[in-house]
Tab-separated table of C-alpha atoms in Angstrom:
chain	number	residue	atom	x	y	z
A	17	MET	CA	7.345	160.080	35.612
A	18	THR	CA	6.729	157.352	38.168
A	19	ALA	CA	8.925	156.639	41.157
A	20	GLU	CA	9.997	153.366	39.507
A	21	THR	CA	11.086	155.157	36.342
A	22	ARG	CA	13.003	157.805	38.302
A	23	SER	CA	14.658	155.174	40.486
A	24	GLY	CA	16.010	153.121	37.639
A	25	TYR	CA	13.505	150.268	37.386
A	26	HIS	CA	13.430	150.666	33.652
A	27	HIS	CA	17.225	150.684	33.358
A	28	GLY	CA	17.130	147.403	31.475
A	29	ASP	CA	17.928	144.632	33.903
A	30	LEU	CA	16.291	144.922	37.292
A	31	ARG	CA	16.932	141.232	38.035
A	32	ALA	CA	20.707	141.725	37.689
A	33	ALA	CA	20.557	144.925	39.768
A	34	LEU	CA	18.604	143.154	42.516
A	35	LEU	CA	21.106	140.308	42.554
A	36	ALA	CA	24.008	142.762	42.740
A	37	HIS	CA	22.400	144.615	45.652
A	38	ALA	CA	21.495	141.364	47.414
A	39	SER	CA	25.064	140.144	46.990
A	40	GLU	CA	26.423	143.343	48.528
A	41	MET	CA	23.984	143.043	51.416
A	42	LEU	CA	24.829	139.381	51.925
A	43	GLU	CA	28.597	139.875	51.945
A	44	SER	CA	28.383	142.898	54.271
A	45	GLY	CA	26.446	140.817	56.784
A	46	GLU	CA	23.355	142.950	56.371
A	47	ASN	CA	20.124	141.064	56.853
A	48	PHE	CA	18.036	141.483	53.789
A	49	SER	CA	14.385	141.140	53.117
A	50	MET	CA	12.663	141.628	49.808
A	51	ARG	CA	11.430	145.026	51.085
A	52	ALA	CA	14.945	146.101	52.171
A	53	LEU	CA	16.305	144.953	48.839
A	54	ALA	CA	13.674	146.968	46.962
A	55	LYS	CA	14.496	150.050	49.024
A	56	ARG	CA	18.214	149.654	48.358
A	57	ALA	CA	17.570	149.223	44.624
A	58	GLY	CA	15.284	152.271	44.636
A	59	VAL	CA	12.223	150.424	43.351
A	60	SER	CA	8.783	149.737	44.713
A	61	ALA	CA	8.359	146.990	47.298
A	62	ALA	CA	6.518	144.900	44.689
A	63	ALA	CA	9.180	145.189	41.967
A	64	PRO	CA	11.475	142.355	43.204
A	65	TYR	CA	8.548	139.946	43.051
A	66	ARG	CA	8.448	140.355	39.289
A	67	HIS	CA	11.748	138.444	39.225
A	68	PHE	CA	11.768	136.344	42.407
A	69	ASP	CA	8.838	134.529	44.018
A	70	ASP	CA	10.224	135.048	47.510
A	71	ARG	CA	13.438	135.414	49.478
A	72	GLU	CA	14.219	131.705	49.034
A	73	SER	CA	14.140	132.025	45.235
A	74	LEU	CA	16.370	135.117	45.489
A	75	GLU	CA	18.833	133.218	47.684
A	76	SER	CA	18.758	130.343	45.227
A	77	ALA	CA	19.626	132.730	42.378
A	78	LEU	CA	22.517	134.078	44.474
A	79	ALA	CA	23.691	130.482	45.050
A	80	VAL	CA	23.504	129.759	41.308
A	81	GLU	CA	25.618	132.848	40.603
A	82	GLY	CA	28.090	131.602	43.199
A	83	PHE	CA	28.303	128.100	41.709
A	84	ASP	CA	28.717	129.593	38.238
A	85	GLY	CA	31.405	131.966	39.477
A	86	LEU	CA	33.346	129.205	41.223
A	87	ARG	CA	33.026	126.985	38.159
A	88	ALA	CA	34.323	129.822	35.942
A	89	THR	CA	37.257	130.324	38.323
A	90	MET	CA	38.158	126.647	38.083
A	91	GLU	CA	37.653	126.591	34.305
A	92	ALA	CA	40.171	129.444	33.995
A	93	LEU	CA	42.909	127.126	35.317
A	94	PRO	CA	45.181	125.339	32.838
A	95	SER	CA	43.163	122.424	31.520
A	96	PRO	CA	43.556	119.579	31.549
A	97	PRO	CA	45.892	119.592	34.508
A	98	ALA	CA	49.154	117.850	33.724
A	99	ASP	CA	49.738	116.197	37.076
A	100	ALA	CA	48.707	116.026	40.728
A	101	ALA	CA	50.430	119.336	41.526
A	102	ALA	CA	48.450	121.090	38.792
A	103	LEU	CA	45.298	119.391	40.017
A	104	SER	CA	45.883	120.735	43.525
A	105	GLU	CA	45.444	124.247	42.065
A	106	TYR	CA	41.744	123.417	41.664
A	107	GLY	CA	41.597	123.011	45.423
A	108	VAL	CA	43.482	126.270	45.907
A	109	ALA	CA	40.996	128.083	43.631
A	110	TYR	CA	38.097	126.559	45.536
A	111	VAL	CA	39.385	127.672	48.947
A	112	ARG	CA	40.333	131.139	47.647
A	113	PHE	CA	36.804	131.581	46.290
A	114	ALA	CA	35.319	130.565	49.654
A	115	LEU	CA	37.522	132.988	51.567
A	116	ALA	CA	36.875	135.826	49.127
A	117	HIS	CA	33.083	135.311	49.256
A	118	PRO	CA	32.361	133.764	52.666
A	119	ALA	CA	28.663	134.619	52.945
A	120	ARG	CA	27.951	133.618	49.337
A	121	PHE	CA	29.870	130.362	49.805
A	122	LYS	CA	27.934	129.487	52.937
A	123	LEU	CA	24.696	130.314	51.126
A	124	MET	CA	25.662	128.078	48.214
A	125	PHE	CA	26.057	125.072	50.481
A	126	GLY	CA	23.609	125.968	53.240
A	127	ARG	CA	20.658	124.251	51.610
A	128	GLU	CA	20.516	120.965	49.759
A	129	CYS	CA	20.006	120.940	46.049
A	130	ASN	CA	16.680	119.394	45.215
A	131	ASP	CA	14.562	118.847	42.144
A	132	ARG	CA	12.402	121.893	42.915
A	133	ASP	CA	15.392	124.089	42.115
A	134	ASP	CA	16.596	122.960	38.706
A	135	GLU	CA	18.996	125.887	38.240
A	136	ARG	CA	20.744	125.245	41.553
A	137	VAL	CA	21.036	121.524	40.759
A	138	ARG	CA	22.408	122.349	37.301
A	139	ALA	CA	24.945	124.851	38.654
A	140	ALA	CA	26.192	122.474	41.362
A	141	GLY	CA	26.396	119.662	38.830
A	142	ALA	CA	28.380	121.820	36.394
A	143	LEU	CA	30.855	122.635	39.150
A	144	ASN	CA	31.178	118.941	40.009
A	145	ALA	CA	31.739	118.095	36.322
A	146	VAL	CA	34.654	120.554	36.057
A	147	PHE	CA	36.348	118.993	39.064
A	148	PHE	CA	35.623	115.462	37.842
A	149	ASP	CA	37.026	116.176	34.386
A	150	ALA	CA	40.204	117.610	35.920
A	151	VAL	CA	40.673	114.569	38.180
A	152	ALA	CA	39.926	112.125	35.332
A	153	ALA	CA	42.543	113.816	33.160
A	154	VAL	CA	45.248	113.137	35.750
A	155	PHE	CA	43.888	109.862	37.153
A	156	PRO	CA	41.879	108.139	34.414
A	157	GLY	CA	40.106	104.934	35.224
A	158	PRO	CA	37.324	103.560	37.371
A	159	GLY	CA	38.522	105.315	40.540
A	160	ALA	CA	38.298	108.818	39.069
A	161	GLU	CA	34.798	109.475	40.384
A	162	ALA	CA	35.688	108.477	43.945
A	163	LEU	CA	38.864	110.516	43.785
A	164	ALA	CA	36.976	113.538	42.443
A	165	THR	CA	34.521	113.228	45.348
A	166	ALA	CA	37.405	112.957	47.791
A	167	GLY	CA	39.118	115.994	46.259
A	168	TRP	CA	35.935	118.078	46.415
A	169	ALA	CA	35.383	116.993	50.015
A	170	LEU	CA	38.976	117.933	50.884
A	171	ALA	CA	38.721	121.383	49.306
A	172	HIS	CA	35.295	121.944	50.829
A	173	GLY	CA	36.448	120.843	54.257
A	174	LEU	CA	39.512	123.069	54.141
A	175	ALA	CA	37.356	126.005	53.025
A	176	PHE	CA	34.936	125.599	55.911
A	177	LEU	CA	37.686	124.942	58.467
A	178	HIS	CA	39.155	128.308	57.504
A	179	LEU	CA	35.777	130.077	57.359
A	180	ASP	CA	34.788	128.714	60.750
A	181	GLY	CA	38.105	129.699	62.337
A	182	LYS	CA	39.186	126.109	63.028
A	183	LEU	CA	42.383	126.622	61.035
A	184	ASP	CA	44.523	129.738	61.331
A	185	ASN	CA	43.752	132.208	58.606
A	186	LEU	CA	47.368	132.755	57.761
A	187	ASP	CA	48.421	134.989	54.957
A	188	PRO	CA	46.867	133.972	51.614
A	189	GLU	CA	50.023	132.298	50.289
A	190	ALA	CA	50.330	130.185	53.460
A	191	ILE	CA	46.709	129.080	53.049
A	192	ASP	CA	47.386	128.198	49.408
A	193	GLU	CA	50.395	126.128	50.486
A	194	ARG	CA	48.309	124.339	53.101
A	195	VAL	CA	45.753	123.410	50.456
A	196	ARG	CA	48.468	122.260	48.031
A	197	ALA	CA	50.167	120.148	50.730
A	198	SER	CA	46.843	118.594	51.750
A	199	PHE	CA	46.009	117.699	48.158
A	200	MET	CA	49.453	116.262	47.524
A	201	ALA	CA	49.232	114.157	50.683
A	202	VAL	CA	46.120	112.540	49.220
A	203	LEU	CA	46.935	112.514	45.501
A	204	ASP	CA	50.638	111.769	45.564
A	205	PRO	CA	51.641	110.489	48.999
A	206	HIS	CA	55.158	109.400	47.927
């Protein structure tokens, strides 16, 4: 029996296992290299390269998982939202995700999406589409795209202001209320 067989390489989905270990390392603040990841997964130093060309492609896969997870979180909300208050919950979900997964969230947005990374572009686009569809359901018309961009920017800005310590990280409910109030100030200023 080889070391790879004993260590679990042939358990069925090394790619998923590598992503899970990399995610744990990322969120714990542990610097990871492909070699450190292989060691943590209990596989040979070459094994991760069967699934990822390099660390950048691994980070891209982690970002895609993050975009997909955030999209799924937003898709789990009542849809279509009935009004501006319901739409503000998309912002709340966005900020909650960022605060629950700070390192992943920073990785997701730490590098631009470009055509060399089709999966990352697709995942970011799918997230944008969910937010756009929610905004368009409440505010149909030619301004929906601009309003969706403004809403995403607002949620994103609030997320990073909290992550970077520029806004007090109050208790979670107080943060949720801050996000709701910010959205309502923009979406329904009356």
